[in-house]
Tab-separated table of C-alpha atoms in Angstrom:
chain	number	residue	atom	x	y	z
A	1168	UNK	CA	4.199	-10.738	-29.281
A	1169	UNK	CA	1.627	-12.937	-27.970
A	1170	UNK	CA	-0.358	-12.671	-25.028
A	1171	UNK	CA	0.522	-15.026	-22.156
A	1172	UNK	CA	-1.944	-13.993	-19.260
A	1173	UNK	CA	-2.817	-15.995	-16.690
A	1174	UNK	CA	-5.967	-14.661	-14.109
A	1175	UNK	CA	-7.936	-15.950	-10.973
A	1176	UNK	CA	-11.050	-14.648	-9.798
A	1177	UNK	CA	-13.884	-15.226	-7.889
A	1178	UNK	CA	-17.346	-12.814	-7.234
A	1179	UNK	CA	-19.890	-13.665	-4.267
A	1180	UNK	CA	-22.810	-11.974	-3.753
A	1181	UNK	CA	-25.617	-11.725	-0.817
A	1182	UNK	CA	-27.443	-12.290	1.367
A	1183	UNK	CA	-27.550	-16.216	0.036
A	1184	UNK	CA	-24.173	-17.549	-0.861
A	1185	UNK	CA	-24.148	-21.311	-2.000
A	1186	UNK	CA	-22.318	-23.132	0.300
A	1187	UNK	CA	-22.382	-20.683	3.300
A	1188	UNK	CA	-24.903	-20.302	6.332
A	1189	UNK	CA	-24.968	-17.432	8.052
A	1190	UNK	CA	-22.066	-18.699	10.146
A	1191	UNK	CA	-19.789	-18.306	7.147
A	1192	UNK	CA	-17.323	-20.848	5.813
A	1193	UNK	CA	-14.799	-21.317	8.700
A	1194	UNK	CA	-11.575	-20.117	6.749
A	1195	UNK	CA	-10.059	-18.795	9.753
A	1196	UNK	CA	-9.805	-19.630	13.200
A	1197	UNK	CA	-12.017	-17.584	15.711
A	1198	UNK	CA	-9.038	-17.111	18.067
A	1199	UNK	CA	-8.146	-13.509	19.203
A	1200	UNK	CA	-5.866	-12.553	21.981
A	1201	UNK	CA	-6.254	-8.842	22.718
A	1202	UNK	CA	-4.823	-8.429	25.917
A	1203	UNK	CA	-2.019	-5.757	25.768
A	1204	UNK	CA	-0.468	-6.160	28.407
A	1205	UNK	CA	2.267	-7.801	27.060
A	1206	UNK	CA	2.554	-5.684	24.029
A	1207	UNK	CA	1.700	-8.661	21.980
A	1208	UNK	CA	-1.992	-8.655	19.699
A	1209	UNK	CA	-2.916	-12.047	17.488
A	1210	UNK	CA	-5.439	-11.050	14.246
A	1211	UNK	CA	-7.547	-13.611	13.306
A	1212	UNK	CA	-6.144	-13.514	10.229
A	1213	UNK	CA	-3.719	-14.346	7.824
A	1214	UNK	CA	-3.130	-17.405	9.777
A	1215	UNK	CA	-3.423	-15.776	13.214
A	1216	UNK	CA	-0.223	-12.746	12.485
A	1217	UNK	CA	1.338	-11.494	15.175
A	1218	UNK	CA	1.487	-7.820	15.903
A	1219	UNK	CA	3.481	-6.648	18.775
A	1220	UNK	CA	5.480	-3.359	19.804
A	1221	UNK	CA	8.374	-5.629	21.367
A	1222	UNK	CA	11.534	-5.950	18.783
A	1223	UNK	CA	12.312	-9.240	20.843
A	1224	UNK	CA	8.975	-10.791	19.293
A	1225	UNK	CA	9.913	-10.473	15.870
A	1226	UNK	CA	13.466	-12.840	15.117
A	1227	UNK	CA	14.739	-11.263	11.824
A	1228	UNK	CA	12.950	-12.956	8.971
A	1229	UNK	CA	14.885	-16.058	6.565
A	1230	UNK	CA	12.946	-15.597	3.595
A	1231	UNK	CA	11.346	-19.019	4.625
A	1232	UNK	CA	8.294	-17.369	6.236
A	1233	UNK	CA	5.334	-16.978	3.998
A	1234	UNK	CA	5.299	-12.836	5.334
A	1235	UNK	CA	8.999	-12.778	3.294
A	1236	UNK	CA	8.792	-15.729	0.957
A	1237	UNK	CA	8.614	-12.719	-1.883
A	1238	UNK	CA	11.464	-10.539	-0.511
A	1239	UNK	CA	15.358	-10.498	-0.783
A	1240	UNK	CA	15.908	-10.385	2.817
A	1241	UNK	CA	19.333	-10.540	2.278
A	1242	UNK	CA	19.691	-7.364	0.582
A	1243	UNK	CA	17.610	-5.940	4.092
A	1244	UNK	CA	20.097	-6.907	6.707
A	1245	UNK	CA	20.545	-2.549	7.652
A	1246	UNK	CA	16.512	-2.226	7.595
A	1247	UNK	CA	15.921	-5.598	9.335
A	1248	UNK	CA	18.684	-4.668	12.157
A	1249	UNK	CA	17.514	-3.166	15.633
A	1250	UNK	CA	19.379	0.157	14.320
A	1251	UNK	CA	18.789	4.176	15.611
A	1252	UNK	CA	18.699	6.648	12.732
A	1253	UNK	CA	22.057	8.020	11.628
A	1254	UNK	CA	22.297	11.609	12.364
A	1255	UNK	CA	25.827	12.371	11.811
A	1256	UNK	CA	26.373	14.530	10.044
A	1257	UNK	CA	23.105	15.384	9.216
A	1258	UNK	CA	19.575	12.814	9.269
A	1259	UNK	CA	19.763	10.086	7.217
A	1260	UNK	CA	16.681	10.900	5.840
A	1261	UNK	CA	14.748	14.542	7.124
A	1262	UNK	CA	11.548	15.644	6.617
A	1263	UNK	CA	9.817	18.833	6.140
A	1264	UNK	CA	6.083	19.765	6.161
A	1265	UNK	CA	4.268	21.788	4.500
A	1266	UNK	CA	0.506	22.953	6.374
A	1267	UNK	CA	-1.624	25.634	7.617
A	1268	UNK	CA	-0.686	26.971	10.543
A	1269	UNK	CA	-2.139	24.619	13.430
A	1270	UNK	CA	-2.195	21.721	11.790
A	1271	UNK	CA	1.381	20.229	13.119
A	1272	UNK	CA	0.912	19.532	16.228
A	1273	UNK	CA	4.546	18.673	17.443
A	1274	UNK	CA	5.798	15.029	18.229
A	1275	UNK	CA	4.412	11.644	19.942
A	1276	UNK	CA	6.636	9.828	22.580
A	1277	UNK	CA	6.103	6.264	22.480
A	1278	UNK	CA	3.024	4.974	24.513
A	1279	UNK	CA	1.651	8.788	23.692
A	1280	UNK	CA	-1.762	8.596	22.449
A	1281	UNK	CA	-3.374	8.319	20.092
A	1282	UNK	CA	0.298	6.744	18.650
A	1283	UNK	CA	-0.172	3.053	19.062
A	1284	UNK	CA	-3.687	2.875	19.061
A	1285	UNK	CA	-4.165	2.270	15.524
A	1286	UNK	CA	-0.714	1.157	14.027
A	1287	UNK	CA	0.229	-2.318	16.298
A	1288	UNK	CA	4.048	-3.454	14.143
A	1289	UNK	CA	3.401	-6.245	12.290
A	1290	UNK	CA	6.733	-7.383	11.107
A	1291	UNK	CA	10.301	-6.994	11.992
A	1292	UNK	CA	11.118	-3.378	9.751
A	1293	UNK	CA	7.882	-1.813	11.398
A	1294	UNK	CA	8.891	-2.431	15.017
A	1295	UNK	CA	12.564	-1.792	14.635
A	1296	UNK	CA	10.948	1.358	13.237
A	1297	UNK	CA	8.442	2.195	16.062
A	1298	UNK	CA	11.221	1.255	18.797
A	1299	UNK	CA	13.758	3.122	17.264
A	1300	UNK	CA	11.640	6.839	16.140
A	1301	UNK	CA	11.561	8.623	19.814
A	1302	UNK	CA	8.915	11.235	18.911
A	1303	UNK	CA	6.311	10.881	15.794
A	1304	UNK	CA	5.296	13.691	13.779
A	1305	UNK	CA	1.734	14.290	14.824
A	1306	UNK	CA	-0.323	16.212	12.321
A	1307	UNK	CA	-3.833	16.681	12.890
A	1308	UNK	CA	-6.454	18.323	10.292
A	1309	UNK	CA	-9.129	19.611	12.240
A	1310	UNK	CA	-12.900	19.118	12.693
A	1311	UNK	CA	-15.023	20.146	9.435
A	1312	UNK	CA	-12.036	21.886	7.861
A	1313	UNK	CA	-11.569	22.066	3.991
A	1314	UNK	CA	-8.047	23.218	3.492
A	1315	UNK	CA	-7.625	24.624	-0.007
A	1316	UNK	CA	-4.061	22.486	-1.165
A	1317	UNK	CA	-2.871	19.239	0.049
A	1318	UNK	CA	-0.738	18.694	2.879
A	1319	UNK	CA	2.544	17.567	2.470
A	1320	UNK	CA	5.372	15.280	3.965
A	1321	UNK	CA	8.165	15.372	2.379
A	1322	UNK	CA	11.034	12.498	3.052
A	1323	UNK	CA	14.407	12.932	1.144
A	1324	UNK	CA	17.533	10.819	2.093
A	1325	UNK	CA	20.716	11.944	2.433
A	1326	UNK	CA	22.923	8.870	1.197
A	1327	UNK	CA	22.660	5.556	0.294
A	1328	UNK	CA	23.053	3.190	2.739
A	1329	UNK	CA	22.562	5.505	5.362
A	1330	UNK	CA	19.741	4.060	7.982
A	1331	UNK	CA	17.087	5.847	8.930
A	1332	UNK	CA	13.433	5.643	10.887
A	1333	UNK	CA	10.341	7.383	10.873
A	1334	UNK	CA	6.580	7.250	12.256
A	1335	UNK	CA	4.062	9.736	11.330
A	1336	UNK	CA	0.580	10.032	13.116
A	1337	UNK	CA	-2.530	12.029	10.895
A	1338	UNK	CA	-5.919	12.375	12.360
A	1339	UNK	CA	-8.406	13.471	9.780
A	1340	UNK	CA	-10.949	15.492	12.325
A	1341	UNK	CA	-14.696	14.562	11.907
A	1342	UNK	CA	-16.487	15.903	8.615
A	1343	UNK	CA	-13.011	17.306	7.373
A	1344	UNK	CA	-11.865	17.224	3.664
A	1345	UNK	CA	-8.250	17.068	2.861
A	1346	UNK	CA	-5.357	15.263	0.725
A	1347	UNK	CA	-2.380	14.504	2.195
A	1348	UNK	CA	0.733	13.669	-0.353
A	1349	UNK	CA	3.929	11.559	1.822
A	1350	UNK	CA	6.787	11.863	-1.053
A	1351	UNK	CA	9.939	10.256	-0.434
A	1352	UNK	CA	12.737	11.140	-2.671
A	1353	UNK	CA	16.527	10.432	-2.436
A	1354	UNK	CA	18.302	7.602	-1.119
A	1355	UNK	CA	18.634	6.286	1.947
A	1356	UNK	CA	17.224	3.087	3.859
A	1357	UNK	CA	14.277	4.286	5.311
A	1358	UNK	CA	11.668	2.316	7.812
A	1359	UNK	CA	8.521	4.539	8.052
A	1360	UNK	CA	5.472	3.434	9.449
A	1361	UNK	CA	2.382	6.179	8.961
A	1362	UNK	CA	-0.640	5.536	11.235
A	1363	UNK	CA	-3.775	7.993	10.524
A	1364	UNK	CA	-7.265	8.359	11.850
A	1365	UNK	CA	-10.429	9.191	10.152
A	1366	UNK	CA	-12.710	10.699	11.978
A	1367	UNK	CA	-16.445	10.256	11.440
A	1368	UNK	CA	-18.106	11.624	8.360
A	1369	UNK	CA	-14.630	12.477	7.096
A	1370	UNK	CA	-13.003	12.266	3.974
A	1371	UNK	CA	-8.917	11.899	3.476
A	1372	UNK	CA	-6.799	10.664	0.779
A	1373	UNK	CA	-3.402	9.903	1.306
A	1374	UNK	CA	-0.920	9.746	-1.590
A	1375	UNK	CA	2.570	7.806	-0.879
A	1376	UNK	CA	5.078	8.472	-3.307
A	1377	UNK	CA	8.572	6.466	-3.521
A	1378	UNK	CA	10.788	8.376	-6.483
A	1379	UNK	CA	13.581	7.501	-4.634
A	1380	UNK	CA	16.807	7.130	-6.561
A	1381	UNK	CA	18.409	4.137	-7.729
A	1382	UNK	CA	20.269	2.769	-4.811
A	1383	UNK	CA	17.871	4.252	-2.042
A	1384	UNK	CA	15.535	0.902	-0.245
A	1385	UNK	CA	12.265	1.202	1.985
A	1386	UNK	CA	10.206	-0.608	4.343
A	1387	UNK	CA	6.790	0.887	5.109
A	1388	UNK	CA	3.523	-0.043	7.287
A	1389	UNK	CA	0.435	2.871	6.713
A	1390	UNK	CA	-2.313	1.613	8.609
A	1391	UNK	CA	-5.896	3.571	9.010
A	1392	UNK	CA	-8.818	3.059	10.954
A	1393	UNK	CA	-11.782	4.503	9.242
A	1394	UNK	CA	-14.554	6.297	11.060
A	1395	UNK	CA	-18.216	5.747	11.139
A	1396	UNK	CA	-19.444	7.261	7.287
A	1397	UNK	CA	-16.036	8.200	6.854
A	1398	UNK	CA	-14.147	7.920	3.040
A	1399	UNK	CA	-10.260	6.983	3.299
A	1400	UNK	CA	-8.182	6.413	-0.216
A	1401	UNK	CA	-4.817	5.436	-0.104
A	1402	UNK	CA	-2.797	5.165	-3.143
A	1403	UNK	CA	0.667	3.970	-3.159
A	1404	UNK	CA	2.840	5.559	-6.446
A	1405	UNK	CA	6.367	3.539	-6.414
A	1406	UNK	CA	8.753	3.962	-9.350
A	1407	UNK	CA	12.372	4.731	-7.599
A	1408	UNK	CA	14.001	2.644	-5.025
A	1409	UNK	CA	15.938	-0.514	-5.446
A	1410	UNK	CA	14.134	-2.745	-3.103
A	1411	UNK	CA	10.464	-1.191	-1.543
A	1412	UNK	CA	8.049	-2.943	0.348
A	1413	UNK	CA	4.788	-1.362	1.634
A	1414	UNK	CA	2.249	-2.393	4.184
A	1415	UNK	CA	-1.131	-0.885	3.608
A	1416	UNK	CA	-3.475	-2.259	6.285
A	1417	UNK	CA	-7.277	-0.463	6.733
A	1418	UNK	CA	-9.937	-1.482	9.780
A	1419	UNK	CA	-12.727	0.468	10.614
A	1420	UNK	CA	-14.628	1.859	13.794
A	1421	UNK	CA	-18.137	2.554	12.493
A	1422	UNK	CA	-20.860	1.637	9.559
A	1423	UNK	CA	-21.083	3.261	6.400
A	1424	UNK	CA	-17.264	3.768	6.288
A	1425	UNK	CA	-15.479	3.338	2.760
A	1426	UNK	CA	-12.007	2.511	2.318
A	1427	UNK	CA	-9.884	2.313	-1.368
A	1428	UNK	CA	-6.631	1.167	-1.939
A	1429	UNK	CA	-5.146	1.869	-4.978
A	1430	UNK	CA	-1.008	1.558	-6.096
A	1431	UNK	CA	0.597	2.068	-9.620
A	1432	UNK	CA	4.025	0.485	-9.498
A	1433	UNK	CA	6.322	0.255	-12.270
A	1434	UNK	CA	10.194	-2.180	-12.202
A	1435	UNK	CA	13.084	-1.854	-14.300
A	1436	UNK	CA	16.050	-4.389	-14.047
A	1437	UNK	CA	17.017	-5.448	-10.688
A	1438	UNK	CA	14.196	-3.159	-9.222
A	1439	UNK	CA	11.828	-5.079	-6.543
A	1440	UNK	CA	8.781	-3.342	-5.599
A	1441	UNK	CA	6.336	-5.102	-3.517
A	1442	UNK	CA	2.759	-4.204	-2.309
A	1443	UNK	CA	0.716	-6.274	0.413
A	1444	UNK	CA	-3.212	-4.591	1.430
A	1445	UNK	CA	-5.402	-5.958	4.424
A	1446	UNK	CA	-8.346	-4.671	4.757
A	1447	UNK	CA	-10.086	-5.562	7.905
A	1448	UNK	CA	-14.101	-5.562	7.949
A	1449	UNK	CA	-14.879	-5.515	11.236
A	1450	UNK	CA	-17.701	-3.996	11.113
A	1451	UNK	CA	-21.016	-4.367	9.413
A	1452	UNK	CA	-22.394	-2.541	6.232
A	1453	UNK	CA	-19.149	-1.036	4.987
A	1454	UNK	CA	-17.530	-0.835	1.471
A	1455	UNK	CA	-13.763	-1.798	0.248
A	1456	UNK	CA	-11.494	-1.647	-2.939
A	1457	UNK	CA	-8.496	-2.787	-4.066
A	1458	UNK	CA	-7.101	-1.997	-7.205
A	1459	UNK	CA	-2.823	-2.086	-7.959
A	1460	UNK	CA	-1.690	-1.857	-10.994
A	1461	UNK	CA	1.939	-2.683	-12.702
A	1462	UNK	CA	4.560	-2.853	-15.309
A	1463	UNK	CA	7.598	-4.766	-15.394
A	1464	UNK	CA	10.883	-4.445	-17.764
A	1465	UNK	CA	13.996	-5.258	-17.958
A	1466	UNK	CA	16.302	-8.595	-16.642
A	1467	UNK	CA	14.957	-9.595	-13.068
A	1468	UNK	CA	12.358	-6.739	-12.375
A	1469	UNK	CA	10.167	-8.041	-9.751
A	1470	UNK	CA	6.991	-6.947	-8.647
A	1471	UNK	CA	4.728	-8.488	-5.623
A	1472	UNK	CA	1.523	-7.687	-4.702
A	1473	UNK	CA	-0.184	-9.685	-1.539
A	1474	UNK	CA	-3.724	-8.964	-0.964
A	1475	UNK	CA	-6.062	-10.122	1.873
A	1476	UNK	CA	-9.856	-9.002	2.673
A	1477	UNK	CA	-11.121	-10.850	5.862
A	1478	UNK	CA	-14.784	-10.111	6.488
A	1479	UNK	CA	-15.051	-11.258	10.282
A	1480	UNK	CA	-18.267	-12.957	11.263
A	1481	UNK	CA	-20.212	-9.225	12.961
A	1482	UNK	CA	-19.662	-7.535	9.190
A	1483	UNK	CA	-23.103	-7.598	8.274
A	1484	UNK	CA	-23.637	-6.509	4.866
A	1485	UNK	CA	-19.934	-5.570	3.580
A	1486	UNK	CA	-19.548	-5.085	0.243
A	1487	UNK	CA	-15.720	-5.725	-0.786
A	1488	UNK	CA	-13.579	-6.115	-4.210
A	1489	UNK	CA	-9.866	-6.549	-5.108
A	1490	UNK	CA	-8.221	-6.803	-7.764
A	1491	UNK	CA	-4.199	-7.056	-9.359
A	1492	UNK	CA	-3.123	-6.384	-12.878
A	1493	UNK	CA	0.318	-6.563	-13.998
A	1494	UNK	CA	1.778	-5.889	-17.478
A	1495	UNK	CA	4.784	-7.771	-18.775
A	1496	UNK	CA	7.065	-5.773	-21.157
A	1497	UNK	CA	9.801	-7.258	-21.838
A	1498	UNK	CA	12.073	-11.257	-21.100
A	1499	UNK	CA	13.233	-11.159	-17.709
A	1500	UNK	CA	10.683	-10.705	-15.585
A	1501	UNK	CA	8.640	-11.461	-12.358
A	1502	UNK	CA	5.653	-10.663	-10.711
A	1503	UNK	CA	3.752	-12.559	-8.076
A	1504	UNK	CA	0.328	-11.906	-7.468
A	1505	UNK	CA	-1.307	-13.344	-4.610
A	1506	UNK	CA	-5.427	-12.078	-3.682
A	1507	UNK	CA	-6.561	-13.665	-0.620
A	1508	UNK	CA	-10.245	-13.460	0.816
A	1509	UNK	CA	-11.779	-14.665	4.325
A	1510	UNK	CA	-15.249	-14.616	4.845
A	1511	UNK	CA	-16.729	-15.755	8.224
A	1512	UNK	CA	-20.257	-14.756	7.610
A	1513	UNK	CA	-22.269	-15.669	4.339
A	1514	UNK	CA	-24.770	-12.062	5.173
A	1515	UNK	CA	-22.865	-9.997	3.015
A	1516	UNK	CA	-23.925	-7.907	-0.554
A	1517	UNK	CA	-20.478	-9.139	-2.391
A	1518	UNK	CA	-16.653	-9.847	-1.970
A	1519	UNK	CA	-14.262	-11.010	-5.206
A	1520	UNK	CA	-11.019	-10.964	-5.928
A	1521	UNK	CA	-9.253	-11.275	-9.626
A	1522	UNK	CA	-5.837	-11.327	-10.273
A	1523	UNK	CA	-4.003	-10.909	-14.393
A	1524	UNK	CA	-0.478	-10.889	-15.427
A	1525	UNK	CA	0.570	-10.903	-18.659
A	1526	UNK	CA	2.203	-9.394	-22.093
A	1527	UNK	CA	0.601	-6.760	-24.486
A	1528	UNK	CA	-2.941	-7.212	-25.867
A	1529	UNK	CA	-2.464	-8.256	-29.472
A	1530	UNK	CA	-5.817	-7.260	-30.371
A	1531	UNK	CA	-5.076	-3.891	-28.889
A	1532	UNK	CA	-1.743	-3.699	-30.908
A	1533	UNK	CA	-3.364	-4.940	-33.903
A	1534	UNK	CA	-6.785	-2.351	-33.314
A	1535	UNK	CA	-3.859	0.447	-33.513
A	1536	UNK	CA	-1.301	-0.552	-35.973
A	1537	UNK	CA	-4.525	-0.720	-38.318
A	1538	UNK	CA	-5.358	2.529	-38.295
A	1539	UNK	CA	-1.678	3.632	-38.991
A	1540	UNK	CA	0.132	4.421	-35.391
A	1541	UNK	CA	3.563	2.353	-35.600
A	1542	UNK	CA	4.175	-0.419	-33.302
A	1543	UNK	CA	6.527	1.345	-31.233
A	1544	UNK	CA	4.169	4.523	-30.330
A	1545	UNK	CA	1.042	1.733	-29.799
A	1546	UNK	CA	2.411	0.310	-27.272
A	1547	UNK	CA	4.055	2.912	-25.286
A	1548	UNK	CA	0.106	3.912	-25.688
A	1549	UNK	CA	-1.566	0.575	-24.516
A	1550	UNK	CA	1.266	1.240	-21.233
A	1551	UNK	CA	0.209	4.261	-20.714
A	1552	UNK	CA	-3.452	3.704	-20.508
A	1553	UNK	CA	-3.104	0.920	-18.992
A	1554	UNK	CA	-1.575	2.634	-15.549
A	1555	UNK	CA	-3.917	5.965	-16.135
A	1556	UNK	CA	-6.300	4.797	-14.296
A	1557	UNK	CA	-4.784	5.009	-11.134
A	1558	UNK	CA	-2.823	8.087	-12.384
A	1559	UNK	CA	-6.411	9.816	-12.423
A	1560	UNK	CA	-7.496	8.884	-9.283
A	1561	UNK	CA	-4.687	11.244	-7.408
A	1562	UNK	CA	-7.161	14.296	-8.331
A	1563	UNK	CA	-4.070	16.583	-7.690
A	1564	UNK	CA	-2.764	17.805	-11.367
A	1565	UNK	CA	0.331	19.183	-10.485
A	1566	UNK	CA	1.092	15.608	-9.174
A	1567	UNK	CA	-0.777	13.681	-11.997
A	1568	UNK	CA	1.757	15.633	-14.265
A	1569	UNK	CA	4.650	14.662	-12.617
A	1570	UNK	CA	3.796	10.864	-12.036
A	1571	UNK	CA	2.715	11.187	-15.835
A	1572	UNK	CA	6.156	12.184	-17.218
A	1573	UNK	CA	7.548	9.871	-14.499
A	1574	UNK	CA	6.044	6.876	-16.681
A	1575	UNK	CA	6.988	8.400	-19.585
A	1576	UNK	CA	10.783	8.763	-19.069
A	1577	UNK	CA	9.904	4.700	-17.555
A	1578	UNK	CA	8.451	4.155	-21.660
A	1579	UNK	CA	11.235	5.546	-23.180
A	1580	UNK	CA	14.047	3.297	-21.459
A	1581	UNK	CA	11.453	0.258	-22.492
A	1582	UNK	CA	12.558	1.409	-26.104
A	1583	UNK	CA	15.803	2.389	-25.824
């Protein structure tokens, strides 16, 4: 099979960037309106975007706007709809946690802090979700504690079809330690919007998980604000659902902060799995990664993945990368890949983006069909090392095993 890749990137480094003064380059307009008193926020970013907590702001999406241009809106119209959760009989989609004693720290009303102060809705499934979830799970882990296994959330859906919405609030307390695993499993259609807090000098890790079953859709905003020297890594794991979308936005509230976003994705026929990642330097001498990685098989698998980095005009010194692969294995297929950067000041140590999709490596194929491993076992091989090296980055083995033999059962119907 021959390779067919096609890849875009770009690497900048400081504190001199050719073309650039210290005023940037202008990508973006300077306009901000941060007045909430109407509810209603406009980023200076990806071309102004609206964020409100007002479902009336939001008019449900076409597939015309460049936010849904990827998506099959029309196969959305239950998430999309200004719709309570079904509870009758039971949830449409319940959760249980599992954390030390302490930690939960019962439910949010709306307007509640600290719910709303980080997570504004930024499309129409994240506000129909925020307006329609009456109390948030608040979980808090406190100041400078370490505990000893990760939290967990676990989502499972009760039926296809069913609707259901969710909002979760974590606060990492300053200098704490901790992994927190969201796994959804099930069907349902699920809105859940996740908003957490790291404190300062903190480091979380937040794991979201979709091995939903076959029929089961989701629409999902996690957004973070990242303390001063704090570490934050989110990594997105979706290989069930029929139709996911995720949101993963980062900002942060002090220097020396760190945020990495990392996702392993992998389609089958019919499946559509899409990723978008902001990340929001908004304040000087902070680092940020990107790294998502796919596979795609089978007659219309699609995969998106939407990527901005805006590095606003006070972020002194940032040092940012992103980056999307996506491996092609079989006729059929689709994946978009779109990196975006913004840079309004030139004073900065780097920024890049790059951006691959494409078929097997022949020379790979060829370096292990030469040393006698058939074709059939090399490239379930190349695959598999290929999305290891997000696998290891979970640092949880009980889960790395699971996600492992996920992708291996995902191999095996390649070659079936």
């Amino acid at each position: 099979m021959t390779a067919e890749i096609t890849t875009e990137k770009a690497r900048i480094g400081a504190p001199s960037i050719a073309g650039f003064t210290e005023e940037g380059e202008g990508l973006v307009s300077a306009k901000v309106d941060h007045s909430h008193n109407h509810g209603v926020t406009v980023m200076s970013s990806r071309a102004e975007r609206l964020t409100s907590f007002d479902v009336a702001d939001f008019a449900l999406p076409t597939g015309r706007e460049e936010e849904w241009r990827f998506s099959p809106v029309r196969g959305l119209a239950n998430l999309l709809s200004d719709t309570a959760t079904d509870v009758d009989p039971e949830p449409a989609a319940a959760f249980t946690v599992d954390a030390p004693e302490g930690y939960v720290r019962g439910t949010l009303s709306q307007g509640a802090a600290p719910r709303g102060t980080v997570l504004t809705p930024a499309d129409r499934a994240a506000v129909v979700a925020s307006a329609n979830t009456d109390e948030a799970l608040h979980l808090v882990i406190p100041a400078e504690a370490e505990p000893a296994e990760p939290l967990r959330i676990l989502v499972h859906g009760a039926g296809a079809g069913r609707r259901s919405n969710a909002h979760f609030v974590l606060e990492a307390g300053a200098n704490s330690r901790s992994v927190v695993i969201v796994e959804h499993t099930g069907a349902a259609d699920h809105n859940g919007n996740l908003e957490v807090i790291v404190g300062e000098g903190a480091k979380l890790t937040v794991i979201s998980v979709q091995l939903w079953e076959d029929d089961a859709k989701h629409l999902g905003q996690h957004d973070a604000q990242v303390g001063k020297d704090a570490v934050y890594k989110h990594i997105a794991v979706s290989l069930g659902g029929s139709i996911v979308r995720l949101n993963s936005n980062v900002r942060f509230s002090g220097e020396g902060a760190e945020a990495e976003l990392l996702g392993l994705y992998y389609a089958d026929a019919g499946q559509h799995l899409e990723h978008r990642s902001f990340v929001d330097h908004n304040e000087p001498n902070c680092k940020s990664n990107v790294l998502y990685k796919g596979a795609l098989q089978g007659k219309n698998a699609h995969t998106v993945w939407v990527g901005d980095v805006l590095i606003q005009k006070q972020a002194l010194g940032t040092d940012s990368y992103e980056k999307n692969q996506n491996l092609v294995l079989t006729d059929g297929c689709r994946a978009d890949s779109v990196p975006n950067l913004e840079i309004e000041t030139g004073l900065i140590e780097g920024a890049g983006h790059a951006s691959s999709t494409g078929r097997f490596d022949d020379e790979h194929l060829f370096y292990l069909m030469a040393r006698g491993i058939p074709e059939e076992v090399a490239r379930r091989l190349v695959v598999r090392g290929f999305l290891n090296e997000i696998i290891q980055q979970i640092k949880v083995p009980a889960l790395e095993e699971r996600l492992t033999e996920a992708v291996e059962r995902e191999l095996a119907a390649t070659n079936s």
